[in-house]
Amino acid sequence: MRTPSEIAEITPKSAYQNRRQFMAAAAATAGVAAFAGERFLRPEQAVEAATKLTTAKSQLSLQGVEPTAYKDITSYNNFYEFGTAKSDPSENAQHFKTYPWNVKVSGLVKQPKTFSIDQLLKLRPQEERIYRFRCVEGWSMVVPWAGYSLSEFIKECDPLPSAKFVQFLTLNDPSQMPGMREANIGWPYSEGLRMDEAMHPLTLLTFGIYGETLPNQDGAPVRLIVPWKYGFKSAKSIAQVKFLDKMPHTTWNDLAANEYGFYSNVNPEVDHPRWSQKTERVIGAPIWKQRQPTLMFNGYADQVASLYKGMDLRKNY
Ligand SMILES: Nc1nc2c(c(=O)[nH]1)N[C@H]1C(S)=C(S)[C@@H](COP(=O)(O)O)O[C@H]1N2
Ligand SMILES: [Mo]
């Protein structure tokens, strides 16, 4: 997804790896075993084990579709706070602290509120939602998410009638997220939805995959999933939710407005300026099934097309 101008601003991976080697060497000098790397530098941060989630089946799941392997979902990631390569998040997010965790709700609400992750996890019964997932870069997966409709959470937030948009902000903690210092992006990661999109039952407040809590690299402890939109709309590791009367600024739109719009509905008819969106590469599929046609609204047209009635989807990309 990197635009030409950003590439210059993002430290090359080799330089980043050199810095890690340097840190390990510095630790050795300080009398700490170098072979253990950063793990030894931060002994207080244990790797969180995944916890089982009890989920009910949902009518909104895809039927008769084979989900992508757990290994692929958890090792081929975009999470720039932990680096820009697909393998960076699974390598660099291992010590990310996702408990305790709070989500702060503010803006156009009856009164600001803070929800702990424990409150959020049990606010509504967890459902398994098997959804298609399509990244704007042209690859796709099928993921068995766990969560409940974002609308259920929004009802608990008591937004005012003047709220027309909702913004999601990722945790802003460069001390834990090494990629934030490498990539020159206006952190924290910001995304947003129109209120009717946010209230649509398919929009999922997401806590898990494959019946377990989210691995850090997939956006633990809570993220958004909007299955008919390109993946970058689905903000990870959400720490703040704001209700607004105006469209919020969003990270990828700030970086390249001509390439990444606010709506970002999956649409095979509207190409990205630098590549076609007509087909997608299916991650983990056998070679003869690796390319498939991209579907309008990622296959969810029957459910969501009415949200955009009368809108020019070429202008509102
Ligand atoms: N905070 C944050 N959220 C993010 C991103 C990111 O870099 N930072 N990347 C987005 C993009 S481009 C995609 S495709 C999905 C990837 O989710 P996955 O790694 O769980 O497949 O997360 C989205 N959410
Ligand atoms: Mo993406």
XYZ file of C-alpha atoms and ligand atoms in Angstrom:
342
model
C 0.000 0.000 0.000
C 2.979 2.303 0.349
C 2.838 5.331 -1.934
C 6.045 6.422 -3.694
C 6.497 9.434 -1.428
C 6.142 7.378 1.734
C 8.583 4.710 0.710
C 11.343 7.239 1.154
C 10.076 8.021 4.631
C 9.796 4.473 5.873
C 13.070 3.096 7.159
C 14.077 0.085 5.050
C 13.636 -3.238 6.784
C 17.366 -3.924 6.671
C 18.068 -0.781 8.686
C 15.412 -1.802 11.169
C 16.899 -5.257 11.551
C 20.311 -3.697 12.047
C 18.874 -1.668 14.886
C 17.603 -4.836 16.539
C 21.022 -6.445 16.173
C 22.525 -3.319 17.667
C 20.137 -3.520 20.628
C 21.000 -7.176 21.173
C 24.702 -6.305 21.047
C 24.151 -3.492 23.544
C 22.414 -5.959 25.835
C 25.375 -8.314 25.564
C 27.718 -5.526 26.605
C 25.466 -4.898 29.573
C 25.917 -8.504 30.629
C 22.651 -9.894 29.206
C 22.744 -12.884 26.879
C 22.603 -11.541 23.333
C 21.210 -14.699 21.743
C 17.896 -14.154 23.510
C 17.397 -10.837 21.737
C 14.710 -8.399 22.841
C 12.865 -10.992 24.867
C 15.574 -10.622 27.506
C 15.296 -6.851 27.484
C 11.659 -6.911 28.516
C 11.247 -9.860 30.891
C 8.193 -8.304 32.559
C 6.095 -8.688 29.412
C 4.830 -12.216 29.093
C 3.340 -13.398 25.803
C -0.439 -13.584 26.299
C -1.896 -16.977 25.546
C -5.028 -17.102 23.403
C -8.191 -17.674 25.439
C -11.114 -19.702 24.208
C -14.299 -17.791 23.316
C -17.662 -19.507 23.335
C -19.402 -18.546 20.125
C -22.834 -19.158 18.649
C -23.256 -19.775 14.926
C -24.606 -16.849 12.908
C -26.975 -16.636 9.935
C -24.678 -13.912 8.618
C -21.793 -16.340 8.045
C -20.823 -17.486 4.547
C -22.077 -20.995 3.841
C -20.008 -23.802 2.343
C -16.755 -21.872 2.149
C -13.439 -23.152 3.459
C -11.817 -20.641 5.845
C -8.198 -19.628 5.291
C -5.730 -21.529 7.502
C -5.052 -20.077 10.980
C -1.361 -19.965 10.125
C -1.978 -17.722 7.097
C -4.395 -15.414 8.931
C -1.840 -14.920 11.699
C 1.385 -14.582 9.703
C 0.360 -12.555 6.628
C -0.719 -9.255 8.180
C -0.952 -5.529 7.685
C -0.384 -3.686 10.962
C 1.989 -0.830 10.240
C 2.431 0.017 13.923
C 4.558 -3.153 13.999
C 6.289 -2.722 10.641
C 5.354 -2.601 6.961
C 6.299 -6.133 5.834
C 3.624 -8.845 5.995
C 5.729 -10.883 8.447
C 6.547 -7.921 10.740
C 3.353 -7.889 12.862
C 3.598 -11.566 13.880
C 7.272 -11.071 14.753
C 7.094 -7.678 16.459
C 3.710 -7.723 18.227
C 4.408 -10.708 20.471
C 5.034 -8.604 23.583
C 2.290 -6.077 22.885
C 0.321 -5.632 26.130
C -3.395 -6.071 25.433
C -4.556 -6.542 28.999
C -5.717 -4.540 30.875
C -7.318 -2.559 28.032
C -9.889 0.240 27.902
C -11.931 1.740 25.080
C -12.765 5.397 25.630
C -16.003 6.661 24.074
C -16.413 10.404 23.525
C -17.839 13.097 21.249
C -21.554 13.362 20.506
C -22.810 10.995 23.223
C -25.087 11.541 26.234
C -22.000 11.223 28.396
C -18.454 10.024 27.756
C -17.813 6.447 28.925
C -14.927 4.035 29.252
C -15.411 0.301 28.683
C -12.893 -2.238 29.934
C -12.123 -5.177 27.655
C -13.781 -7.475 30.213
C -16.990 -5.459 29.943
C -16.814 -5.467 26.155
C -16.174 -9.196 25.855
C -19.403 -9.990 27.689
C -21.574 -7.081 26.598
C -23.354 -9.430 24.119
C -22.991 -13.131 23.271
C -20.054 -13.789 20.987
C -20.959 -15.071 17.539
C -18.858 -16.801 14.916
C -19.031 -14.804 11.673
C -17.315 -16.364 8.683
C -16.665 -13.469 6.305
C -14.764 -12.736 3.146
C -11.904 -10.321 3.752
C -10.482 -8.309 0.829
C -7.444 -6.029 1.125
C -7.167 -3.049 -1.240
C -3.760 -4.472 -2.264
C -5.552 -7.264 -4.158
C -5.425 -10.311 -1.871
C -8.203 -12.011 0.062
C -8.944 -14.511 2.810
C -11.983 -16.102 4.454
C -11.881 -15.593 8.214
C -13.997 -17.111 11.005
C -14.165 -14.032 13.242
C -15.699 -13.921 16.723
C -17.608 -10.902 17.964
C -21.002 -9.222 17.854
C -22.577 -6.490 15.739
C -21.014 -3.092 16.341
C -24.589 -1.740 16.538
C -24.987 -3.538 19.889
C -22.021 -1.642 21.274
C -23.181 1.663 19.754
C -26.534 1.326 21.544
C -24.603 1.170 24.841
C -22.726 4.352 23.883
C -25.938 6.459 23.669
C -24.941 8.624 20.708
C -26.874 11.875 20.194
C -29.067 12.309 17.086
C -26.475 14.821 15.831
C -23.878 12.020 15.515
C -23.505 11.231 11.803
C -20.109 9.483 11.791
C -18.096 7.305 14.120
C -14.299 7.308 14.304
C -12.068 4.470 15.534
C -8.568 5.158 16.815
C -5.901 2.548 17.435
C -3.788 2.654 20.599
C -1.112 5.331 20.372
C 1.909 3.839 22.142
C 5.215 4.070 20.266
C 7.026 2.498 23.231
C 5.295 -0.794 22.386
C 4.801 -0.388 18.652
C 8.186 -0.179 16.928
C 6.711 0.503 13.474
C 5.319 3.848 14.632
C 8.833 5.242 14.737
C 9.773 3.751 11.380
C 6.845 4.976 9.283
C 6.068 8.656 8.994
C 2.272 8.415 9.348
C 0.017 10.719 11.367
C -0.566 8.282 14.237
C -2.743 7.031 15.822
C -4.303 4.988 13.011
C -7.723 6.481 12.348
C -10.707 5.055 10.505
C -14.359 5.902 10.336
C -17.809 4.956 9.140
C -21.014 6.766 8.392
C -23.509 6.009 11.171
C -25.746 3.847 8.955
C -22.717 1.769 7.913
C -21.691 1.409 11.545
C -25.213 0.275 12.516
C -25.428 -2.341 9.747
C -25.660 -5.831 11.311
C -22.716 -7.135 9.233
C -20.331 -4.602 10.833
C -18.588 -6.603 13.514
C -16.916 -5.573 16.743
C -14.348 -8.322 16.692
C -12.562 -10.095 19.546
C -11.383 -13.369 18.068
C -10.627 -15.770 15.233
C -11.172 -19.527 15.149
C -12.972 -19.425 18.510
C -10.067 -17.830 20.391
C -9.108 -14.287 21.333
C -7.346 -12.333 18.573
C -3.602 -12.790 18.252
C -1.825 -9.445 18.721
C -0.890 -9.203 15.044
C -4.578 -9.411 14.074
C -5.552 -6.449 16.239
C -5.990 -7.695 19.807
C -7.887 -7.209 21.977
C -10.631 -5.591 19.889
C -10.879 -4.472 16.256
C -13.426 -3.646 13.652
C -14.450 -5.801 10.676
C -16.486 -4.271 7.834
C -16.673 -7.146 5.351
C -17.880 -5.208 2.282
C -15.058 -2.645 2.503
C -11.347 -2.892 1.801
C -9.397 -4.171 4.804
C -7.853 -0.866 5.819
C -11.268 0.369 7.025
C -11.093 -2.315 9.726
C -8.986 -0.612 12.411
C -7.069 -2.817 14.837
C -6.402 -2.599 18.590
C -9.041 0.099 19.120
C -8.547 2.384 22.125
C -10.946 5.232 21.291
C -14.331 5.604 19.637
C -15.639 9.094 18.816
C -19.091 10.106 17.601
C -18.957 13.102 15.265
C -21.196 15.281 13.123
C -18.553 15.484 10.361
C -16.588 12.882 8.424
C -13.426 12.076 10.404
C -9.975 12.198 8.880
C -8.731 8.701 8.072
C -5.141 7.468 7.893
C -4.925 6.121 4.344
C -6.976 8.966 2.921
C -4.554 11.417 4.572
C -1.603 9.595 2.979
C -3.002 9.334 -0.569
C -6.515 10.738 -1.045
C -6.616 9.840 -4.759
C -5.914 6.162 -3.958
C -7.853 5.524 -0.733
C -11.275 7.072 -0.304
C -13.411 7.350 2.799
C -15.942 4.772 1.554
C -13.550 2.164 0.153
C -16.300 -0.259 -0.718
C -14.928 -3.310 -2.523
C -15.708 -2.659 -6.188
C -14.252 -4.615 -9.120
C -15.363 -1.825 -11.508
C -13.313 0.921 -9.873
C -9.586 0.296 -10.232
C -6.960 1.541 -7.826
C -4.887 4.138 -9.743
C -1.908 1.735 -9.692
C -3.617 -1.659 -10.178
C -6.846 -3.387 -11.243
C -9.385 -4.463 -8.621
C -11.155 -6.946 -10.930
C -9.530 -10.032 -9.422
C -7.878 -11.051 -6.166
C -5.184 -13.459 -5.009
C -6.591 -15.973 -2.509
C -4.084 -16.418 0.302
C -3.248 -20.068 0.978
C -5.226 -21.419 -1.995
C -3.763 -24.113 -4.262
C -2.116 -22.717 -7.362
C -5.088 -23.459 -9.695
C -7.474 -21.551 -7.430
C -5.215 -18.639 -6.547
C -6.965 -15.965 -8.647
C -10.661 -15.332 -8.374
C -12.916 -12.531 -9.570
C -13.604 -9.814 -7.012
C -17.291 -9.427 -6.194
C -19.214 -6.174 -5.879
C -19.252 -5.130 -2.212
C -17.080 -8.218 -1.643
C -20.124 -10.445 -2.167
C -22.376 -8.538 0.253
C -24.255 -6.438 -2.360
C -27.684 -7.867 -1.455
C -27.231 -6.731 2.138
C -25.478 -3.366 1.715
C -26.015 -1.892 -1.773
C -29.056 0.061 -0.522
C -26.793 2.079 1.812
C -25.286 3.728 -1.281
C -28.414 4.221 -3.395
C -28.062 7.269 -5.621
C -24.360 7.687 -4.862
C -21.798 7.775 -7.656
C -19.446 4.984 -6.572
C -16.700 6.221 -8.899
C -16.619 9.564 -7.158
C -17.239 8.105 -3.714
C -14.571 5.405 -3.947
N -4.158 0.069 13.429
C -4.100 -0.511 12.219
N -5.183 -1.121 11.723
C -5.148 -1.706 10.510
C -3.972 -1.650 9.715
C -2.825 -0.995 10.270
O -1.753 -0.893 9.644
N -2.930 -0.443 11.516
N -3.962 -2.229 8.445
C -5.264 -2.413 7.791
C -5.184 -3.214 6.587
S -4.529 -2.469 5.202
C -5.671 -4.479 6.523
S -5.728 -5.352 5.062
C -6.143 -5.172 7.746
C -5.348 -6.457 7.914
O -5.883 -7.256 8.927
P -5.223 -8.690 9.203
O -3.747 -8.480 9.336
O -5.848 -9.199 10.459
O -5.556 -9.534 8.011
O -6.005 -4.386 8.921
C -6.293 -3.011 8.757
N -6.260 -2.358 10.035
Mo -5.267 -3.697 3.427
